[in-house]
């Protein structure tokens, strides 16, 4: 039996659950509670030394990195059907998988400079925050988290994140100009890999970043939401009250997010 360590709302967990739902895989679910720093517990760090989700265990074989997990599941349980047969298109699909590392970093920046920041600052003392950050195994991630909590949308990370996303969105728009899915005429692994990041912006009330109603990304998001996997992997894991809270937390920041985004687009 496949075992997945994940959390209900984390973008990388959603990415893997979406792949599992598309392939039709069952799994044993191990949900980690970040508020209790379970991702930094000794036994979890033995399987995922970075102290992050998701982690997949297949009959004792440990797979980390959400995009790699997607490829692994597709290769072992789906005859590789989510990767285009055409080798050039397969390379394009894998390039999108690699790009999700930078896109993830940008979405993490936007989350922790807005709604998640407010929630952490309101619910924890500075000692508790320092203690929880000190448990993060990656010193670079520690610095980033401290900086985002200190400066919010004024952080230099935000400008960097907007730059990454603007490039990614431009390339997605081009890719989707004459087809329904990101890499090929058929739905595939790059659609799965990108959805959770775009969905997070939408859930924060930041879908204005995706463009106006003519945006191809907006149309693609609607097509992704219409697939049964969206409900199985995302909606069913996120209670409405949590979804509402996320949106309220984000919407408060939308005017400033929009201002900074527009200023950067002009450069
Ligand atoms: N590149 C990794 C990133 C994993 C990652 O950063 N996961 C986040 C949730 S999306 C996490 O577990 N964060 C733990 C923390 O903030 O302490 C992947 O795609 O699997």
PDB file of C-alpha atoms and ligand atoms in Angstrom:
ATOM      1  CA  UNK A   1       0.000   0.000   0.000  1.00  0.00           C
ATOM      2  CA  UNK A   2       1.261   3.471  -0.840  1.00  0.00           C
ATOM      3  CA  UNK A   3       1.648   5.764   2.140  1.00  0.00           C
ATOM      4  CA  UNK A   4       1.556   9.556   1.783  1.00  0.00           C
ATOM      5  CA  UNK A   5       2.730  12.013   4.415  1.00  0.00           C
ATOM      6  CA  UNK A   6       0.988  15.281   3.656  1.00  0.00           C
ATOM      7  CA  UNK A   7      -1.133  18.157   4.965  1.00  0.00           C
ATOM      8  CA  UNK A   8      -4.605  19.140   3.750  1.00  0.00           C
ATOM      9  CA  UNK A   9      -3.707  22.580   2.396  1.00  0.00           C
ATOM     10  CA  UNK A  10      -0.015  22.536   1.461  1.00  0.00           C
ATOM     11  CA  UNK A  11       0.508  23.115  -2.243  1.00  0.00           C
ATOM     12  CA  UNK A  12       3.017  20.287  -2.664  1.00  0.00           C
ATOM     13  CA  UNK A  13       0.696  17.822  -0.933  1.00  0.00           C
ATOM     14  CA  UNK A  14      -2.188  18.893  -3.168  1.00  0.00           C
ATOM     15  CA  UNK A  15       0.001  18.375  -6.227  1.00  0.00           C
ATOM     16  CA  UNK A  16       0.653  14.735  -5.308  1.00  0.00           C
ATOM     17  CA  UNK A  17      -2.939  14.028  -4.227  1.00  0.00           C
ATOM     18  CA  UNK A  18      -4.116  15.408  -7.570  1.00  0.00           C
ATOM     19  CA  UNK A  19      -1.776  13.030  -9.419  1.00  0.00           C
ATOM     20  CA  UNK A  20      -2.983  10.108  -7.317  1.00  0.00           C
ATOM     21  CA  UNK A  21      -6.607  10.999  -8.011  1.00  0.00           C
ATOM     22  CA  UNK A  22      -5.934  11.295 -11.758  1.00  0.00           C
ATOM     23  CA  UNK A  23      -4.239   7.884 -11.798  1.00  0.00           C
ATOM     24  CA  UNK A  24      -6.871   6.432  -9.465  1.00  0.00           C
ATOM     25  CA  UNK A  25      -4.539   5.365  -6.655  1.00  0.00           C
ATOM     26  CA  UNK A  26      -5.492   4.602  -3.074  1.00  0.00           C
ATOM     27  CA  UNK A  27      -3.083   5.401  -0.302  1.00  0.00           C
ATOM     28  CA  UNK A  28      -2.666   5.321   3.419  1.00  0.00           C
ATOM     29  CA  UNK A  29      -2.851   8.883   4.649  1.00  0.00           C
ATOM     30  CA  UNK A  30      -0.476  10.290   7.306  1.00  0.00           C
ATOM     31  CA  UNK A  31      -1.426  13.893   8.003  1.00  0.00           C
ATOM     32  CA  UNK A  32       1.214  16.016   9.705  1.00  0.00           C
ATOM     33  CA  UNK A  33       0.223  18.875  11.984  1.00  0.00           C
ATOM     34  CA  UNK A  34       2.483  21.835  11.206  1.00  0.00           C
ATOM     35  CA  UNK A  35       1.135  23.756  14.217  1.00  0.00           C
ATOM     36  CA  UNK A  36       2.772  21.051  16.353  1.00  0.00           C
ATOM     37  CA  UNK A  37       5.947  21.080  14.203  1.00  0.00           C
ATOM     38  CA  UNK A  38       5.369  17.415  13.365  1.00  0.00           C
ATOM     39  CA  UNK A  39       7.330  17.916  10.147  1.00  0.00           C
ATOM     40  CA  UNK A  40      10.387  18.484  12.347  1.00  0.00           C
ATOM     41  CA  UNK A  41       9.926  15.414  14.528  1.00  0.00           C
ATOM     42  CA  UNK A  42      12.894  13.032  14.703  1.00  0.00           C
ATOM     43  CA  UNK A  43      11.199  10.076  13.040  1.00  0.00           C
ATOM     44  CA  UNK A  44       9.844  12.206  10.144  1.00  0.00           C
ATOM     45  CA  UNK A  45      13.248  13.818   9.554  1.00  0.00           C
ATOM     46  CA  UNK A  46      14.656  10.338   9.010  1.00  0.00           C
ATOM     47  CA  UNK A  47      12.499   9.902   5.925  1.00  0.00           C
ATOM     48  CA  UNK A  48      12.469  13.546   4.842  1.00  0.00           C
ATOM     49  CA  UNK A  49      15.589  15.328   6.166  1.00  0.00           C
ATOM     50  CA  UNK A  50      14.338  18.698   4.833  1.00  0.00           C
ATOM     51  CA  UNK A  51      11.347  18.469   7.189  1.00  0.00           C
ATOM     52  CA  UNK A  52       8.813  19.159   4.445  1.00  0.00           C
ATOM     53  CA  UNK A  53       5.791  17.427   2.952  1.00  0.00           C
ATOM     54  CA  UNK A  54       5.003  15.451   0.905  1.00  0.00           C
ATOM     55  CA  UNK A  55       6.779  12.146   1.334  1.00  0.00           C
ATOM     56  CA  UNK A  56       5.634   8.985  -0.421  1.00  0.00           C
ATOM     57  CA  UNK A  57       6.531   5.522   0.808  1.00  0.00           C
ATOM     58  CA  UNK A  58       6.029   2.664  -1.601  1.00  0.00           C
ATOM     59  CA  UNK A  59       6.705  -0.689   0.040  1.00  0.00           C
ATOM     60  CA  UNK A  60       9.579   0.796   2.041  1.00  0.00           C
ATOM     61  CA  UNK A  61      10.935   2.917  -0.829  1.00  0.00           C
ATOM     62  CA  UNK A  62      10.949   6.589   0.126  1.00  0.00           C
ATOM     63  CA  UNK A  63      10.284   9.263  -2.510  1.00  0.00           C
ATOM     64  CA  UNK A  64      10.520  12.983  -1.707  1.00  0.00           C
ATOM     65  CA  UNK A  65       9.990  16.087  -3.897  1.00  0.00           C
ATOM     66  CA  UNK A  66       6.438  16.460  -5.134  1.00  0.00           C
ATOM     67  CA  UNK A  67       7.302  16.556  -8.864  1.00  0.00           C
ATOM     68  CA  UNK A  68       9.492  13.475  -8.527  1.00  0.00           C
ATOM     69  CA  UNK A  69       6.689  11.694  -6.670  1.00  0.00           C
ATOM     70  CA  UNK A  70       4.329  12.525  -9.548  1.00  0.00           C
ATOM     71  CA  UNK A  71       6.746  11.100 -12.105  1.00  0.00           C
ATOM     72  CA  UNK A  72       7.373   8.023  -9.961  1.00  0.00           C
ATOM     73  CA  UNK A  73       3.658   7.285  -9.583  1.00  0.00           C
ATOM     74  CA  UNK A  74       3.047   7.819 -13.285  1.00  0.00           C
ATOM     75  CA  UNK A  75       5.950   5.555 -14.250  1.00  0.00           C
ATOM     76  CA  UNK A  76       5.128   2.721 -11.827  1.00  0.00           C
ATOM     77  CA  UNK A  77       1.351   2.794 -11.703  1.00  0.00           C
ATOM     78  CA  UNK A  78       0.227   4.446 -14.931  1.00  0.00           C
ATOM     79  CA  UNK A  79       2.597   3.244 -17.683  1.00  0.00           C
ATOM     80  CA  UNK A  80       3.948   6.807 -17.939  1.00  0.00           C
ATOM     81  CA  UNK A  81       0.728   7.968 -19.586  1.00  0.00           C
ATOM     82  CA  UNK A  82       0.943  11.469 -18.067  1.00  0.00           C
ATOM     83  CA  UNK A  83       4.210  12.212 -19.918  1.00  0.00           C
ATOM     84  CA  UNK A  84       3.854  12.930 -23.660  1.00  0.00           C
ATOM     85  CA  UNK A  85       5.136  10.157 -25.955  1.00  0.00           C
ATOM     86  CA  UNK A  86       6.864  12.729 -28.171  1.00  0.00           C
ATOM     87  CA  UNK A  87      10.360  13.128 -26.673  1.00  0.00           C
ATOM     88  CA  UNK A  88      10.559  16.860 -27.209  1.00  0.00           C
ATOM     89  CA  UNK A  89       7.201  17.395 -25.557  1.00  0.00           C
ATOM     90  CA  UNK A  90       8.307  15.040 -22.763  1.00  0.00           C
ATOM     91  CA  UNK A  91      11.296  17.323 -22.174  1.00  0.00           C
ATOM     92  CA  UNK A  92       9.003  20.358 -22.134  1.00  0.00           C
ATOM     93  CA  UNK A  93       6.801  18.614 -19.556  1.00  0.00           C
ATOM     94  CA  UNK A  94       9.845  17.832 -17.392  1.00  0.00           C
ATOM     95  CA  UNK A  95      11.007  21.430 -17.709  1.00  0.00           C
ATOM     96  CA  UNK A  96       7.680  22.516 -16.193  1.00  0.00           C
ATOM     97  CA  UNK A  97       8.257  20.039 -13.361  1.00  0.00           C
ATOM     98  CA  UNK A  98      11.640  21.651 -12.679  1.00  0.00           C
ATOM     99  CA  UNK A  99      10.149  25.135 -12.899  1.00  0.00           C
ATOM    100  CA  UNK A 100       7.708  24.323 -10.122  1.00  0.00           C
ATOM    101  CA  UNK A 101      10.637  24.588  -7.680  1.00  0.00           C
ATOM    102  CA  UNK A 102      10.893  28.327  -8.400  1.00  0.00           C
ATOM    103  CA  UNK A 103       7.119  28.684  -8.645  1.00  0.00           C
ATOM    104  CA  UNK A 104       6.751  26.960  -5.283  1.00  0.00           C
ATOM    105  CA  UNK A 105       9.256  29.352  -3.750  1.00  0.00           C
ATOM    106  CA  UNK A 106       7.290  32.320  -5.139  1.00  0.00           C
ATOM    107  CA  UNK A 107       3.966  31.007  -3.835  1.00  0.00           C
ATOM    108  CA  UNK A 108       5.556  30.335  -0.451  1.00  0.00           C
ATOM    109  CA  UNK A 109       6.735  33.973  -0.430  1.00  0.00           C
ATOM    110  CA  UNK A 110       3.283  35.297  -1.255  1.00  0.00           C
ATOM    111  CA  UNK A 111       1.626  33.075   1.357  1.00  0.00           C
ATOM    112  CA  UNK A 112       4.039  33.960   4.167  1.00  0.00           C
ATOM    113  CA  UNK A 113       4.089  37.679   3.383  1.00  0.00           C
ATOM    114  CA  UNK A 114       0.276  37.950   3.537  1.00  0.00           C
ATOM    115  CA  UNK A 115      -2.357  35.681   5.127  1.00  0.00           C
ATOM    116  CA  UNK A 116      -0.089  33.120   6.799  1.00  0.00           C
ATOM    117  CA  UNK A 117       2.043  35.940   8.221  1.00  0.00           C
ATOM    118  CA  UNK A 118      -0.958  37.602   9.868  1.00  0.00           C
ATOM    119  CA  UNK A 119      -2.115  34.296  11.272  1.00  0.00           C
ATOM    120  CA  UNK A 120       1.316  33.410  12.715  1.00  0.00           C
ATOM    121  CA  UNK A 121       1.909  36.874  14.189  1.00  0.00           C
ATOM    122  CA  UNK A 122      -1.545  36.898  15.783  1.00  0.00           C
ATOM    123  CA  UNK A 123      -1.368  33.422  17.283  1.00  0.00           C
ATOM    124  CA  UNK A 124       2.239  33.016  18.455  1.00  0.00           C
ATOM    125  CA  UNK A 125       4.627  34.900  20.706  1.00  0.00           C
ATOM    126  CA  UNK A 126       7.949  36.002  19.216  1.00  0.00           C
ATOM    127  CA  UNK A 127       9.664  33.291  21.291  1.00  0.00           C
ATOM    128  CA  UNK A 128       7.341  30.637  19.874  1.00  0.00           C
ATOM    129  CA  UNK A 129       7.953  31.893  16.350  1.00  0.00           C
ATOM    130  CA  UNK A 130      11.734  31.867  16.857  1.00  0.00           C
ATOM    131  CA  UNK A 131      11.589  28.362  18.345  1.00  0.00           C
ATOM    132  CA  UNK A 132       9.543  26.991  15.466  1.00  0.00           C
ATOM    133  CA  UNK A 133      11.772  28.630  12.814  1.00  0.00           C
ATOM    134  CA  UNK A 134      14.903  27.290  14.516  1.00  0.00           C
ATOM    135  CA  UNK A 135      13.598  23.756  13.915  1.00  0.00           C
ATOM    136  CA  UNK A 136      13.589  24.231  10.127  1.00  0.00           C
ATOM    137  CA  UNK A 137      16.533  22.123   8.909  1.00  0.00           C
ATOM    138  CA  UNK A 138      17.399  24.463   6.023  1.00  0.00           C
ATOM    139  CA  UNK A 139      19.172  27.648   7.227  1.00  0.00           C
ATOM    140  CA  UNK A 140      18.281  29.467   3.995  1.00  0.00           C
ATOM    141  CA  UNK A 141      14.595  28.674   4.515  1.00  0.00           C
ATOM    142  CA  UNK A 142      14.933  29.926   8.097  1.00  0.00           C
ATOM    143  CA  UNK A 143      16.319  33.276   6.909  1.00  0.00           C
ATOM    144  CA  UNK A 144      13.568  33.631   4.349  1.00  0.00           C
ATOM    145  CA  UNK A 145      10.808  32.850   6.858  1.00  0.00           C
ATOM    146  CA  UNK A 146      12.257  35.389   9.365  1.00  0.00           C
ATOM    147  CA  UNK A 147      12.515  38.059   6.698  1.00  0.00           C
ATOM    148  CA  UNK A 148       8.948  37.511   5.427  1.00  0.00           C
ATOM    149  CA  UNK A 149       7.501  37.586   8.933  1.00  0.00           C
ATOM    150  CA  UNK A 150       9.450  40.770   9.693  1.00  0.00           C
ATOM    151  CA  UNK A 151       8.699  42.691   6.484  1.00  0.00           C
ATOM    152  CA  UNK A 152       5.630  41.147   4.843  1.00  0.00           C
ATOM    153  CA  UNK A 153       4.935  42.546   1.388  1.00  0.00           C
ATOM    154  CA  UNK A 154       7.850  44.994   1.787  1.00  0.00           C
ATOM    155  CA  UNK A 155      10.325  42.115   1.636  1.00  0.00           C
ATOM    156  CA  UNK A 156      12.698  41.909  -1.348  1.00  0.00           C
ATOM    157  CA  UNK A 157      11.570  38.279  -1.693  1.00  0.00           C
ATOM    158  CA  UNK A 158       8.184  39.580  -2.863  1.00  0.00           C
ATOM    159  CA  UNK A 159       9.656  41.429  -5.824  1.00  0.00           C
ATOM    160  CA  UNK A 160      11.647  38.312  -6.714  1.00  0.00           C
ATOM    161  CA  UNK A 161       8.517  36.133  -6.407  1.00  0.00           C
ATOM    162  CA  UNK A 162       6.495  38.441  -8.649  1.00  0.00           C
ATOM    163  CA  UNK A 163       9.267  38.277 -11.262  1.00  0.00           C
ATOM    164  CA  UNK A 164       9.223  34.447 -11.197  1.00  0.00           C
ATOM    165  CA  UNK A 165       5.444  34.315 -11.470  1.00  0.00           C
ATOM    166  CA  UNK A 166       5.235  36.904 -14.236  1.00  0.00           C
ATOM    167  CA  UNK A 167       7.669  34.822 -16.339  1.00  0.00           C
ATOM    168  CA  UNK A 168       5.809  31.594 -15.576  1.00  0.00           C
ATOM    169  CA  UNK A 169       2.405  33.116 -16.383  1.00  0.00           C
ATOM    170  CA  UNK A 170       3.682  34.579 -19.648  1.00  0.00           C
ATOM    171  CA  UNK A 171       4.946  31.141 -20.699  1.00  0.00           C
ATOM    172  CA  UNK A 172       1.725  29.457 -19.589  1.00  0.00           C
ATOM    173  CA  UNK A 173      -0.302  31.979 -21.601  1.00  0.00           C
ATOM    174  CA  UNK A 174       1.824  31.246 -24.688  1.00  0.00           C
ATOM    175  CA  UNK A 175       1.539  27.500 -24.138  1.00  0.00           C
ATOM    176  CA  UNK A 176      -2.217  27.672 -23.745  1.00  0.00           C
ATOM    177  CA  UNK A 177      -2.791  30.042 -26.675  1.00  0.00           C
ATOM    178  CA  UNK A 178      -3.810  27.285 -29.054  1.00  0.00           C
ATOM    179  CA  UNK A 179      -4.454  24.252 -26.884  1.00  0.00           C
ATOM    180  CA  UNK A 180      -6.334  23.216 -23.754  1.00  0.00           C
ATOM    181  CA  UNK A 181      -3.428  21.838 -21.717  1.00  0.00           C
ATOM    182  CA  UNK A 182      -0.013  23.207 -20.835  1.00  0.00           C
ATOM    183  CA  UNK A 183       2.366  20.891 -22.691  1.00  0.00           C
ATOM    184  CA  UNK A 184       0.395  18.979 -25.290  1.00  0.00           C
ATOM    185  CA  UNK A 185      -3.057  18.485 -26.750  1.00  0.00           C
ATOM    186  CA  UNK A 186      -3.613  15.867 -24.031  1.00  0.00           C
ATOM    187  CA  UNK A 187      -3.929  16.572 -20.326  1.00  0.00           C
ATOM    188  CA  UNK A 188      -0.696  15.642 -18.560  1.00  0.00           C
ATOM    189  CA  UNK A 189       1.792  15.844 -15.728  1.00  0.00           C
ATOM    190  CA  UNK A 190       2.587  19.550 -16.175  1.00  0.00           C
ATOM    191  CA  UNK A 191      -1.098  20.454 -15.734  1.00  0.00           C
ATOM    192  CA  UNK A 192      -1.139  18.476 -12.475  1.00  0.00           C
ATOM    193  CA  UNK A 193       2.159  19.976 -11.326  1.00  0.00           C
ATOM    194  CA  UNK A 194       1.072  23.584 -11.880  1.00  0.00           C
ATOM    195  CA  UNK A 195      -2.497  23.505 -10.611  1.00  0.00           C
ATOM    196  CA  UNK A 196      -1.926  23.750  -6.857  1.00  0.00           C
ATOM    197  CA  UNK A 197       0.127  26.951  -7.176  1.00  0.00           C
ATOM    198  CA  UNK A 198      -2.431  28.715  -9.353  1.00  0.00           C
ATOM    199  CA  UNK A 199      -5.194  27.402  -7.111  1.00  0.00           C
ATOM    200  CA  UNK A 200      -3.461  28.853  -4.022  1.00  0.00           C
ATOM    201  CA  UNK A 201      -3.476  32.328  -5.598  1.00  0.00           C
ATOM    202  CA  UNK A 202      -7.133  31.891  -6.426  1.00  0.00           C
ATOM    203  CA  UNK A 203      -7.910  30.725  -2.879  1.00  0.00           C
ATOM    204  CA  UNK A 204      -6.122  33.765  -1.447  1.00  0.00           C
ATOM    205  CA  UNK A 205      -8.318  35.999  -3.606  1.00  0.00           C
ATOM    206  CA  UNK A 206      -5.319  36.912  -5.798  1.00  0.00           C
ATOM    207  CA  UNK A 207      -6.643  35.518  -9.078  1.00  0.00           C
ATOM    208  CA  UNK A 208      -6.406  39.055 -10.473  1.00  0.00           C
ATOM    209  CA  UNK A 209      -2.697  38.200 -10.909  1.00  0.00           C
ATOM    210  CA  UNK A 210      -3.677  35.661 -13.576  1.00  0.00           C
ATOM    211  CA  UNK A 211      -5.000  38.370 -15.876  1.00  0.00           C
ATOM    212  CA  UNK A 212      -8.444  39.469 -17.016  1.00  0.00           C
ATOM    213  CA  UNK A 213     -11.254  37.332 -18.392  1.00  0.00           C
ATOM    214  CA  UNK A 214      -9.308  36.856 -21.648  1.00  0.00           C
ATOM    215  CA  UNK A 215      -6.554  35.062 -19.701  1.00  0.00           C
ATOM    216  CA  UNK A 216      -5.880  31.544 -20.953  1.00  0.00           C
ATOM    217  CA  UNK A 217      -4.726  30.586 -17.448  1.00  0.00           C
ATOM    218  CA  UNK A 218      -8.144  31.481 -16.022  1.00  0.00           C
ATOM    219  CA  UNK A 219      -9.812  29.224 -18.610  1.00  0.00           C
ATOM    220  CA  UNK A 220      -7.319  26.433 -17.857  1.00  0.00           C
ATOM    221  CA  UNK A 221      -7.978  26.784 -14.103  1.00  0.00           C
ATOM    222  CA  UNK A 222     -11.710  26.385 -14.737  1.00  0.00           C
ATOM    223  CA  UNK A 223     -11.017  23.229 -16.799  1.00  0.00           C
ATOM    224  CA  UNK A 224      -8.803  21.848 -14.024  1.00  0.00           C
ATOM    225  CA  UNK A 225     -11.499  22.548 -11.423  1.00  0.00           C
ATOM    226  CA  UNK A 226     -14.068  20.715 -13.523  1.00  0.00           C
ATOM    227  CA  UNK A 227     -12.070  17.471 -13.413  1.00  0.00           C
ATOM    228  CA  UNK A 228     -13.202  14.970 -10.764  1.00  0.00           C
ATOM    229  CA  UNK A 229      -9.640  14.907  -9.353  1.00  0.00           C
ATOM    230  CA  UNK A 230     -10.040  18.517  -8.128  1.00  0.00           C
ATOM    231  CA  UNK A 231     -12.820  17.545  -5.771  1.00  0.00           C
ATOM    232  CA  UNK A 232     -11.119  14.328  -4.617  1.00  0.00           C
ATOM    233  CA  UNK A 233      -7.687  15.828  -4.049  1.00  0.00           C
ATOM    234  CA  UNK A 234      -8.435  19.401  -3.018  1.00  0.00           C
ATOM    235  CA  UNK A 235     -12.014  20.392  -2.200  1.00  0.00           C
ATOM    236  CA  UNK A 236     -12.680  17.314  -0.046  1.00  0.00           C
ATOM    237  CA  UNK A 237      -9.559  17.994   2.036  1.00  0.00           C
ATOM    238  CA  UNK A 238     -10.196  21.685   2.684  1.00  0.00           C
ATOM    239  CA  UNK A 239     -13.266  22.411   4.818  1.00  0.00           C
ATOM    240  CA  UNK A 240     -15.317  25.425   3.691  1.00  0.00           C
ATOM    241  CA  UNK A 241     -14.505  27.281   6.926  1.00  0.00           C
ATOM    242  CA  UNK A 242     -10.780  26.940   6.214  1.00  0.00           C
ATOM    243  CA  UNK A 243     -11.265  28.015   2.594  1.00  0.00           C
ATOM    244  CA  UNK A 244     -13.252  31.065   3.741  1.00  0.00           C
ATOM    245  CA  UNK A 245     -10.577  32.005   6.267  1.00  0.00           C
ATOM    246  CA  UNK A 246      -7.828  31.731   3.639  1.00  0.00           C
ATOM    247  CA  UNK A 247      -9.734  34.003   1.264  1.00  0.00           C
ATOM    248  CA  UNK A 248     -10.513  36.589   3.956  1.00  0.00           C
ATOM    249  CA  UNK A 249      -6.877  36.543   5.070  1.00  0.00           C
ATOM    250  CA  UNK A 250      -5.690  37.122   1.502  1.00  0.00           C
ATOM    251  CA  UNK A 251      -8.298  39.638   0.394  1.00  0.00           C
ATOM    252  CA  UNK A 252      -7.172  42.082   3.042  1.00  0.00           C
ATOM    253  CA  UNK A 253      -3.825  42.264   1.214  1.00  0.00           C
ATOM    254  CA  UNK A 254      -5.163  42.309  -2.341  1.00  0.00           C
ATOM    255  CA  UNK A 255      -4.974  46.097  -2.901  1.00  0.00           C
ATOM    256  CA  UNK A 256      -1.285  46.173  -1.974  1.00  0.00           C
ATOM    257  CA  UNK A 257      -0.500  42.941  -3.828  1.00  0.00           C
ATOM    258  CA  UNK A 258      -2.167  44.363  -6.937  1.00  0.00           C
ATOM    259  CA  UNK A 259      -0.304  47.668  -6.592  1.00  0.00           C
ATOM    260  CA  UNK A 260       3.104  45.981  -6.284  1.00  0.00           C
ATOM    261  CA  UNK A 261       2.342  43.524  -9.114  1.00  0.00           C
ATOM    262  CA  UNK A 262       1.236  46.283 -11.466  1.00  0.00           C
ATOM    263  CA  UNK A 263       4.273  48.421 -10.604  1.00  0.00           C
ATOM    264  CA  UNK A 264       6.536  45.478 -11.414  1.00  0.00           C
ATOM    265  CA  UNK A 265       4.746  44.709 -14.683  1.00  0.00           C
ATOM    266  CA  UNK A 266       5.565  48.222 -15.818  1.00  0.00           C
ATOM    267  CA  UNK A 267       9.335  47.588 -15.526  1.00  0.00           C
TER     268      UNK A 267
HETATM  269  N1  LIG B   1      10.372  21.167  -3.361  1.00  0.00           N
HETATM  270  C1  LIG B   1       9.610  20.519  -2.335  1.00  0.00           C
HETATM  271  C2  LIG B   1       9.050  21.578  -1.397  1.00  0.00           C
HETATM  272  C3  LIG B   1       8.387  20.964  -0.198  1.00  0.00           C
HETATM  273  C4  LIG B   1       7.882  22.040   0.753  1.00  0.00           C
HETATM  274  O1  LIG B   1       8.530  23.089   0.943  1.00  0.00           O
HETATM  275  N2  LIG B   1       6.749  21.747   1.392  1.00  0.00           N
HETATM  276  C5  LIG B   1       6.159  22.696   2.314  1.00  0.00           C
HETATM  277  C6  LIG B   1       4.657  22.675   2.187  1.00  0.00           C
HETATM  278  S1  LIG B   1       4.142  23.106   0.535  1.00  0.00           S
HETATM  279  C7  LIG B   1       6.514  22.280   3.736  1.00  0.00           C
HETATM  280  O2  LIG B   1       6.428  21.118   4.063  1.00  0.00           O
HETATM  281  N3  LIG B   1       6.886  23.227   4.607  1.00  0.00           N
HETATM  282  C8  LIG B   1       7.251  22.904   5.949  1.00  0.00           C
HETATM  283  C9  LIG B   1       7.462  24.101   6.806  1.00  0.00           C
HETATM  284  O3  LIG B   1       7.095  25.208   6.386  1.00  0.00           O
HETATM  285  O4  LIG B   1       8.004  23.935   7.908  1.00  0.00           O
HETATM  286  C10 LIG B   1       8.496  19.666  -2.966  1.00  0.00           C
HETATM  287  O5  LIG B   1       7.992  20.051  -4.020  1.00  0.00           O
HETATM  288  O6  LIG B   1       8.149  18.605  -2.428  1.00  0.00           O
END
